[in-house]
C-alpha positions in Angstrom: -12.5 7.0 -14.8 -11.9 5.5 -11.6 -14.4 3.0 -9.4 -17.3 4.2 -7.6 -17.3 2.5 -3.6 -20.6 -0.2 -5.1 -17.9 -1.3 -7.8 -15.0 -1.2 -5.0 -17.1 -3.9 -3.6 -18.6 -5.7 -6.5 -14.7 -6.1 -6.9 -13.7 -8.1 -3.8 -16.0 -11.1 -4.4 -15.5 -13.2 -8.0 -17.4 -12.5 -11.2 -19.9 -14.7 -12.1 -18.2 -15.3 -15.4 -15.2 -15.9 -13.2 -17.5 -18.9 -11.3 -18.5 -20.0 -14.4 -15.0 -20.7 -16.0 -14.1 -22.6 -12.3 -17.0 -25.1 -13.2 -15.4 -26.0 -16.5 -11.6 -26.1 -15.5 -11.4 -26.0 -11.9 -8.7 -24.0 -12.3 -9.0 -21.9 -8.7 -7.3 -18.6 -10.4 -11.2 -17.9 -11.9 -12.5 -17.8 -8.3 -9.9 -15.1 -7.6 -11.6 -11.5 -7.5 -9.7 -8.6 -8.8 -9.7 -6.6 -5.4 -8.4 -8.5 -2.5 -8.2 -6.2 0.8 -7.5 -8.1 4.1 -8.4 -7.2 6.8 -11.5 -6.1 5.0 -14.8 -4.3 6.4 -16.8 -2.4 4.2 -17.5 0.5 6.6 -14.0 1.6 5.4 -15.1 1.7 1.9 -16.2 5.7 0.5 -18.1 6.8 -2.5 -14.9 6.3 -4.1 -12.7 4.4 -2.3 -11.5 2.5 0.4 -9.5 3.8 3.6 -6.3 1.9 4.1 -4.6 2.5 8.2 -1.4 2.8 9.7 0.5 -0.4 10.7 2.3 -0.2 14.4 6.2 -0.5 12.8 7.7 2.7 11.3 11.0 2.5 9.9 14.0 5.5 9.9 17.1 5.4 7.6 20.5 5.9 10.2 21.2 9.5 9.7 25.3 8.2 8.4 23.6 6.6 5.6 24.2 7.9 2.3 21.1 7.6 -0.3 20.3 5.5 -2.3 21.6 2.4 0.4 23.7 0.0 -0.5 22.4 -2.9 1.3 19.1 -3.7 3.2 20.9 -2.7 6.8 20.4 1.2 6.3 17.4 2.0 8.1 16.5 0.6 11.7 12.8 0.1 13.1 10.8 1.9 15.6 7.5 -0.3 16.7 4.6 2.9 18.2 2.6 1.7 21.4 -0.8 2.7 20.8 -1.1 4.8 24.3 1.8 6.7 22.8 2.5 6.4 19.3 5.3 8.1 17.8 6.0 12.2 17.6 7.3 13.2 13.6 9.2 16.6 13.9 8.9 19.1 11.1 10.4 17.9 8.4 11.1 14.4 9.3 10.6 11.3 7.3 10.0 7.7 7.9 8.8 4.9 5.9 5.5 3.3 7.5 3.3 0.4 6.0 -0.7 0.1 5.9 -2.7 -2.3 8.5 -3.8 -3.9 5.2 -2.6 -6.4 2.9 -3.8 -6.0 -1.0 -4.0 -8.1 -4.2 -5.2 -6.0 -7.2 -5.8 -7.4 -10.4 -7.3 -6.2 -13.8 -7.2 -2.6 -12.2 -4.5 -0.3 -11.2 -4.9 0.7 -7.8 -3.6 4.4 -6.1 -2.8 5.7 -3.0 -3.7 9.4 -2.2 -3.9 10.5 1.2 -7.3 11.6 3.4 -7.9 15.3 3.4 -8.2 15.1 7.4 -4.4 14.0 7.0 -3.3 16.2 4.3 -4.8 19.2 6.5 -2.2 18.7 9.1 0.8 18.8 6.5 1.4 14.9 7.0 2.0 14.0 3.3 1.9 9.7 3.1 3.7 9.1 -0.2 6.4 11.2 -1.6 5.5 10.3 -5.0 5.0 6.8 -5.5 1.4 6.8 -4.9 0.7 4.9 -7.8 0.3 0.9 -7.8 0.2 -1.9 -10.8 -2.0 -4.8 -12.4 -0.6 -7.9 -10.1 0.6 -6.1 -7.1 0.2 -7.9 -3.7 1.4 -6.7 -0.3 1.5 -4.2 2.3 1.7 -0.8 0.9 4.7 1.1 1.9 4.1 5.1 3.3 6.4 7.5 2.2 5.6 9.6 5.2 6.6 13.1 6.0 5.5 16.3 8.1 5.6 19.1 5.8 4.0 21.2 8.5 5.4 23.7 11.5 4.5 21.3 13.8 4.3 18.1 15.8 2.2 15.3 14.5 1.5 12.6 16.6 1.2 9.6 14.5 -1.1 6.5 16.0 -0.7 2.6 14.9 -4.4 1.8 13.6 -5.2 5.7 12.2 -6.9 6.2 9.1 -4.8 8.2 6.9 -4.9 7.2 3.4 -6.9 5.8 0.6 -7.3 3.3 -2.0 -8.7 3.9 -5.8 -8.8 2.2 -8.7 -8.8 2.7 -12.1 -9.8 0.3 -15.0 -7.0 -1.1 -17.6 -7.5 0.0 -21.1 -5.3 -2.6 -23.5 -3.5 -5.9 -22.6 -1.8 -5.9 -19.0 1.4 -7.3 -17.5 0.9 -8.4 -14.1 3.7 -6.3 -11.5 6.9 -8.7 -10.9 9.2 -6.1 -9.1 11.9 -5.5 -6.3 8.3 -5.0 -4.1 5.7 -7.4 -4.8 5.3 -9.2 -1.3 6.3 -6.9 0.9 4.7 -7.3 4.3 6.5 -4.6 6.5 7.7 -0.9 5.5 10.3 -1.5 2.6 13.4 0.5 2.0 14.8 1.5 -1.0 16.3 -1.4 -3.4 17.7 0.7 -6.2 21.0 -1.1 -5.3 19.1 -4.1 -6.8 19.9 -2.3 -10.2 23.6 -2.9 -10.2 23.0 -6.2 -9.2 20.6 -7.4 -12.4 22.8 -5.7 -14.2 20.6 -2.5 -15.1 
């Protein structure tokens, strides 16, 4: 069961029960609403969800780097123009990050990209399309051309979507490597080692 677009925005604005508890504690964490989107407009928000855009920053790992990286200095950034944007040859990759900035909490939120995108063979997650209770940043893309030819991606395009699904059961709110992120994010698995996992 996911949320219709009406509850999408019911979402972004505190529960009155939420209100309620703030008159008796004060405490401003009630006022909090479980879907935080910023920048917001609800023109962007479907029957079903709510379209997230491409930030102006992409980022490429150097082709000498061995994977998974060792260290945060593997990849180096490329910033589009919008008169020209950037070109993604068939079968590149590049990490991008969305326009928007999210908090999500009491739902698990999920990425999926728009058909009008998928159509062209531009795939925007590899397979971590899938958020958690408590996460807050800028959404990494995963983002690769799958197709035969040229896609010309634009800082500000519409490519993916939010949805999000209700919690069944007690929740731990998200604490990783990630949560924060404002810009396209690398790969941290060399974090592992170093917490001893």
């Amino acid at each position: 069961m996911m949320l219709s677009g009406p509850e999408i925005l019911k979402q972004t604005k505190p529960s009155l029960w939420g209100k309620t508890k703030y008159l008796f504690t004060r405490n401003p964490i009630h006022l909090r609403p479980n879907i935080i989107i910023e920048p917001f407009d609800p023109k962007f928000c479907g029957s079903n969800s709510y379209d997230i855009h491409l930030g102006p920053a992409l980022r490429f790992y150097h082709k000498d780097v061995e994977l998974p990286p060792k260290d945060e200095n593997a990849t180096y950034e490329v910033v589009m123009t919008p008169e020209d944007g950037y070109l993604l040859w068939p079968g590149e990759f590049c990490l991008g990050t969305t326009v928007e900035y999210t908090e999500t909490y009491n739902l698990v939120p999920q990425l999926s990209g728009r058909s009008s995108t998928a159509r062209m063979g531009l795939a925007i997650h590899v397979t971590a399309g899938f958020g958690d209770d408590g996460f807050c940043g800028n959404w990494t893309l995963e983002i690769v051309n799958l197709s035969n030819n040229l896609v010309r991606l634009l800082p500000g395009m519409r490519l993916g979507q939010l949805y999000y699904l209700p919690i069944k059961g007690k929740s731990k709110e998200y604490a990783g490597r990630y949560k924060g992120q404002r810009e396209a994010t690398a790969c941290r698995l060399y974090k592992d080692n170093q917490n001893g996992a």
